[in-house]
Coordinates of C-alpha atoms in Angstrom, one line a residue:
M1 CA 2.0 -20.8 -13.1
R2 CA -0.2 -20.8 -10.0
P3 CA 1.2 -17.9 -7.8
R4 CA 1.8 -18.2 -4.1
V5 CA 0.9 -15.2 -2.0
A6 CA 2.0 -14.5 1.6
I7 CA -0.5 -12.5 3.8
T8 CA 0.5 -11.0 7.1
V9 CA -2.2 -10.3 9.7
G10 CA -0.6 -7.0 10.8
D11 CA -1.0 -5.5 14.3
P12 CA -2.7 -8.1 16.5
R13 CA -4.6 -5.3 18.3
G14 CA -6.2 -4.0 15.1
I15 CA -8.6 -5.3 12.5
G16 CA -6.0 -7.0 10.4
P17 CA -6.5 -10.5 11.9
E18 CA -10.3 -10.2 11.4
I19 CA -10.2 -9.0 7.8
V20 CA -7.6 -11.7 6.9
H21 CA -9.8 -14.3 8.4
K22 CA -12.8 -13.0 6.4
V23 CA -10.9 -12.9 3.1
L24 CA -9.6 -16.5 3.5
R25 CA -12.8 -18.1 4.8
D26 CA -16.0 -16.5 3.6
P27 CA -16.3 -16.2 0.7
P28 CA -13.2 -17.9 -0.5
P29 CA -10.2 -15.8 -1.8
P30 CA -9.5 -15.3 -5.5
P31 CA -9.1 -18.6 -7.3
G32 CA -6.0 -19.7 -9.1
A33 CA -3.6 -19.0 -6.3
D34 CA -2.2 -20.5 -3.1
F35 CA -2.0 -18.6 0.1
V36 CA 0.5 -18.6 3.1
V37 CA -0.7 -16.6 6.1
V38 CA 2.0 -15.3 8.5
G39 CA 1.3 -14.3 12.1
P40 CA 1.0 -15.5 15.7
E41 CA -0.2 -19.1 16.2
D42 CA -3.2 -18.3 18.3
I43 CA -4.5 -15.9 15.6
I44 CA -3.7 -17.9 12.5
G45 CA -4.2 -21.4 13.9
D46 CA -7.5 -22.1 12.1
M47 CA -6.7 -20.4 8.8
P48 CA -7.7 -22.6 5.9
C49 CA -4.3 -22.4 4.1
E50 CA -0.6 -22.9 4.7
R51 CA 0.5 -21.1 7.9
I52 CA 3.8 -19.8 9.1
V53 CA 3.9 -18.9 12.8
V54 CA 5.8 -15.7 13.8
G55 CA 5.8 -14.0 17.1
E56 CA 5.0 -15.0 20.7
G57 CA 1.2 -15.1 20.6
G58 CA -1.3 -12.5 19.9
G59 CA -3.6 -13.0 22.8
G60 CA -6.6 -13.9 20.6
R61 CA -8.2 -16.9 19.0
G62 CA -10.1 -17.6 15.8
E63 CA -13.2 -19.7 16.1
G64 CA -12.7 -22.1 13.3
G65 CA -15.6 -22.5 10.9
T66 CA -18.1 -20.2 12.7
G67 CA -17.4 -17.1 10.6
E68 CA -17.0 -15.1 13.8
I69 CA -13.6 -13.8 14.9
F70 CA -12.9 -13.4 18.6
L71 CA -10.0 -11.1 19.3
P72 CA -8.6 -9.3 22.2
P73 CA -9.4 -5.6 22.8
P74 CA -6.7 -3.2 21.7
S75 CA -5.4 -2.6 25.2
S76 CA -4.5 -6.3 25.9
L77 CA -1.0 -6.0 24.3
S78 CA 1.6 -3.3 24.8
P79 CA 2.4 -1.2 21.7
S80 CA 6.0 -2.4 21.7
H81 CA 5.0 -6.1 21.8
A82 CA 2.4 -5.6 19.1
G83 CA 5.0 -3.7 17.0
R84 CA 7.6 -6.4 17.3
M85 CA 5.1 -9.1 16.3
T86 CA 4.0 -7.0 13.3
G87 CA 7.6 -6.3 12.3
L88 CA 8.6 -10.0 12.4
Q89 CA 5.7 -10.8 10.2
I90 CA 6.8 -8.4 7.6
E91 CA 10.4 -9.5 7.7
K92 CA 9.4 -13.1 7.3
A93 CA 7.1 -12.3 4.3
V94 CA 9.8 -10.4 2.6
S95 CA 12.3 -13.2 3.1
L96 CA 9.8 -15.6 1.5
A97 CA 9.5 -13.3 -1.5
L98 CA 13.2 -12.7 -1.9
S99 CA 13.9 -16.4 -1.7
G100 CA 11.3 -17.1 -4.4
D101 CA 9.1 -19.1 -2.0
V102 CA 6.2 -16.7 -2.7
D103 CA 5.4 -14.5 -5.7
A104 CA 3.8 -11.6 -3.8
I105 CA 3.0 -10.4 -0.3
V106 CA 0.0 -8.7 1.2
T107 CA 0.5 -6.9 4.4
G108 CA -2.1 -6.3 7.1
P109 CA -2.5 -2.9 8.8
A110 CA 0.2 -1.7 11.1
E111 CA 0.7 1.1 13.5
K112 CA 3.9 3.2 12.9
R113 CA 4.2 4.2 16.5
A114 CA 4.2 0.6 17.7
L115 CA 6.8 -0.4 15.0
H116 CA 9.0 2.5 16.1
L117 CA 8.7 1.4 19.8
A118 CA 9.8 -2.1 18.7
G119 CA 12.9 -0.8 16.9
F120 CA 11.6 -0.8 13.3
E121 CA 12.3 2.9 12.7
Y122 CA 11.1 3.6 9.2
P123 CA 8.7 6.3 8.1
G124 CA 6.4 3.7 6.5
H125 CA 6.2 0.3 4.7
T126 CA 7.6 1.8 1.4
E127 CA 10.9 2.8 2.9
W128 CA 11.2 -0.3 5.1
L129 CA 10.5 -2.7 2.2
A130 CA 12.9 -0.9 0.0
A131 CA 15.6 -1.3 2.7
L132 CA 14.8 -5.0 3.2
A133 CA 15.0 -5.5 -0.6
G134 CA 18.6 -4.2 -0.6
G135 CA 18.2 -0.5 -0.7
V136 CA 16.2 -0.2 -4.0
D137 CA 14.4 2.9 -5.1
A138 CA 10.7 2.3 -4.4
A139 CA 7.5 4.3 -4.6
M140 CA 4.0 4.2 -3.1
M141 CA 1.0 3.8 -5.3
L142 CA -2.6 3.8 -4.4
A143 CA -4.6 2.0 -7.0
A144 CA -8.4 2.0 -7.5
P145 CA -10.6 1.0 -10.5
K146 CA -10.6 4.5 -12.0
L147 CA -7.6 6.2 -10.5
R148 CA -4.0 5.5 -9.6
V149 CA -1.9 7.9 -7.5
V150 CA 1.8 7.7 -7.0
L151 CA 3.4 9.7 -4.1
I152 CA 6.5 11.7 -4.8
T153 CA 7.1 12.2 -1.1
T154 CA 5.5 10.0 1.5
H155 CA 5.6 10.2 5.3
I156 CA 7.4 13.5 6.0
P157 CA 6.2 16.7 7.6
L158 CA 4.4 19.1 5.3
R159 CA 7.0 21.8 6.0
N160 CA 9.7 19.5 4.5
V161 CA 7.9 18.7 1.3
L162 CA 9.3 21.6 -0.8
S163 CA 12.9 20.9 0.1
E164 CA 12.5 17.2 -0.8
L165 CA 10.7 18.0 -4.1
T166 CA 13.4 18.0 -6.7
V167 CA 13.4 17.4 -10.4
E168 CA 15.6 14.3 -9.8
R169 CA 13.1 12.8 -7.3
V170 CA 10.1 13.5 -9.4
V171 CA 11.7 11.9 -12.4
T172 CA 12.9 8.9 -10.4
V173 CA 9.4 8.2 -9.0
G174 CA 7.9 8.8 -12.4
R175 CA 10.2 6.2 -14.0
I176 CA 9.4 3.7 -11.3
A177 CA 5.7 4.2 -12.0
I178 CA 6.1 3.9 -15.7
D179 CA 8.1 0.7 -15.4
A180 CA 5.5 -0.8 -13.0
L181 CA 2.5 0.2 -15.1
R182 CA 4.1 -1.4 -18.2
D183 CA 5.6 -4.5 -16.6
W184 CA 3.1 -5.2 -13.7
F185 CA -0.2 -3.7 -15.0
G186 CA 0.3 -4.5 -18.7
I187 CA 0.0 -1.0 -20.0
P188 CA 2.3 -0.7 -23.1
E189 CA 2.7 3.1 -23.1
P190 CA 1.8 4.5 -19.7
K191 CA 0.7 8.1 -19.5
L192 CA 1.3 10.2 -16.4
A193 CA -0.1 13.5 -15.1
V194 CA 1.7 15.6 -12.5
C195 CA -0.2 17.2 -9.6
A196 CA 0.9 20.7 -8.7
V197 CA 2.1 21.6 -5.3
N198 CA 0.9 25.2 -5.1
P199 CA -2.6 26.6 -5.5
H200 CA -3.5 27.2 -9.2
A201 CA -0.1 25.5 -10.1
G202 CA 1.6 28.6 -8.7
E203 CA -0.3 31.1 -10.9
G204 CA 2.9 32.0 -12.8
G205 CA 5.0 32.3 -9.7
L206 CA 2.4 34.4 -7.7
F207 CA 1.8 31.5 -5.3
G208 CA 5.1 29.8 -5.5
N209 CA 7.5 28.8 -8.3
E210 CA 8.1 25.1 -7.6
D211 CA 5.6 24.1 -10.2
D212 CA 7.5 26.0 -12.9
T213 CA 11.0 25.2 -11.7
V214 CA 10.6 21.6 -10.5
L215 CA 7.4 19.9 -11.6
A216 CA 7.2 21.3 -15.1
P217 CA 10.7 20.2 -16.1
A218 CA 10.2 16.8 -14.5
A219 CA 6.9 16.3 -16.4
K220 CA 8.6 17.2 -19.6
A221 CA 11.4 14.7 -18.9
L222 CA 8.9 12.0 -18.3
G223 CA 6.6 12.8 -21.2
A224 CA 3.9 13.5 -18.7
V225 CA 1.1 16.1 -18.7
G226 CA 0.9 18.9 -16.1
P227 CA 1.5 20.1 -13.6
Y228 CA -2.2 20.6 -13.1
P229 CA -3.8 22.1 -10.0
A230 CA -4.7 19.6 -7.3
D231 CA -8.4 20.6 -7.4
T232 CA -8.7 19.4 -11.0
V233 CA -6.0 16.9 -11.9
F234 CA -7.7 13.9 -10.2
L235 CA -11.0 14.7 -12.0
R236 CA -9.1 14.9 -15.3
A237 CA -7.4 11.6 -14.6
M238 CA -10.8 9.8 -14.2
Q239 CA -12.6 11.4 -17.2
E240 CA -12.4 9.3 -20.3
E241 CA -11.3 12.1 -22.7
T242 CA -8.4 13.2 -20.5
R243 CA -7.7 9.9 -18.7
V244 CA -4.2 9.1 -17.6
D245 CA -2.8 5.9 -16.1
A246 CA -1.5 7.5 -12.9
V247 CA -1.1 10.9 -11.2
L248 CA 2.1 11.8 -9.5
S249 CA 1.2 13.5 -6.2
P250 CA 3.8 15.9 -4.6
Y251 CA 2.9 15.0 -1.0
H252 CA 1.0 12.4 1.0
D253 CA -2.3 13.9 2.0
V254 CA -3.3 15.4 -1.4
G255 CA -2.9 12.0 -3.1
M256 CA -4.3 9.9 -0.3
T257 CA -7.4 12.2 0.0
A258 CA -8.1 11.9 -3.7
I259 CA -7.9 8.2 -3.9
K260 CA -10.0 7.6 -0.7
M261 CA -12.7 10.0 -1.9
A262 CA -12.7 8.3 -5.3
A263 CA -12.8 4.7 -4.0
F264 CA -12.6 4.1 -0.3
G265 CA -12.8 0.5 0.5
R266 CA -11.7 -0.4 -3.1
G267 CA -8.2 1.2 -3.0
V268 CA -5.0 -0.8 -2.8
N269 CA -1.6 0.3 -1.6
V270 CA 1.1 -1.1 -4.0
T271 CA 4.8 -0.7 -3.5
L272 CA 6.5 -0.1 -6.8
G273 CA 10.1 -0.7 -7.6
L274 CA 10.6 -3.8 -5.5
P275 CA 11.8 -7.2 -6.9
F276 CA 8.6 -8.7 -5.7
I277 CA 4.9 -7.6 -5.6
R278 CA 3.5 -6.1 -2.4
T279 CA 0.0 -4.8 -1.8
A280 CA -2.0 -3.7 1.2
P281 CA -5.4 -2.4 2.1
D282 CA -5.9 1.4 1.9
H283 CA -6.7 1.8 5.6
G284 CA -5.1 1.5 9.0
T285 CA -5.5 -0.6 12.1
A286 CA -8.9 0.8 13.2
F287 CA -8.3 0.1 16.9
D288 CA -11.7 1.7 17.7
I289 CA -13.6 -1.2 16.2
A290 CA -11.1 -4.0 16.6
G291 CA -12.4 -7.2 18.2
R292 CA -16.0 -6.4 17.4
G293 CA -16.4 -8.5 14.2
I294 CA -17.7 -5.5 12.2
A295 CA -14.6 -4.6 10.1
D296 CA -15.1 -4.3 6.4
D297 CA -12.8 -6.6 4.5
S298 CA -13.4 -5.0 1.1
S299 CA -10.0 -3.3 0.7
M300 CA -8.1 -6.3 2.0
R301 CA -10.0 -8.5 -0.5
E302 CA -9.1 -6.0 -3.3
A303 CA -5.4 -6.1 -2.1
V304 CA -5.3 -9.9 -2.2
G305 CA -7.0 -10.0 -5.6
L306 CA -4.6 -7.4 -7.1
A307 CA -1.6 -9.3 -5.7
V308 CA -2.8 -12.5 -7.4
E309 CA -3.5 -10.6 -10.7
L310 CA -0.1 -8.9 -10.8
A311 CA 1.7 -12.1 -9.9
K312 CA -0.1 -14.0 -12.6
R313 CA 0.8 -11.4 -15.2
R314 CA 4.4 -11.3 -14.0
N315 CA 4.7 -15.1 -14.1
S316 CA 3.2 -15.4 -17.6

């Protein structure tokens, strides 16, 4: 079956509209799929695909056929207005996925502060999408050609990580990852590694005991290897002789830093555990270069390509 993929342009003040235009126009997007772009009419009006208008206008315009994207500077919209427009796009894309009108969604970059100001008060897309899907358990994966990282905790203060890091949570996230790697990525027997939370994996309790009391039992329950120290586990994961299919990372920045150092511009954010496929680029809104026509669309192109690939595999 030929999959249908919905793409949101994200925050109108950022680079999302530009990179979506680039992916859909020049060169063409991945073959074998149909695309539905969701966003304000003055931004998506010249997109070469099916369009669904959401929001009250982004304040910008696309120059059809020229290859150049003319967008407003970041200051031309209030954060709350931009956040509302972004949130409405996401809600519409999810409704399309839940109704079966599309097989996958790709979301453009959003600013969390703007979403909060607009009343969408979730820590991030992972938690928001899980709620929109009916309160399912979801997990955040960053996927690149040689490395996949799944976050055990996401957008919380570092001081709260240890209290949130329980055997139950690690096992839950690990099982979500195993299911997705098997069912979405086509890996029959996924192998996971667990990243330690303390230096030297705690050094036998000298630098903390969470690796021994939480992560080690969870790794055993999952049939995973580790916990291994953060300064080596990602290298091990990418080396052929010790390669694993994904690394479970105890907190946001250690996992995100690893994936961006390994493959910035080629990484893709994948939300696991949802009843539909969702991907996104591995970067934010980049307000500092928005409207200048210089944004790199590589990660968005990877996100669209992976969404198509996963949807085809799931539909087969």
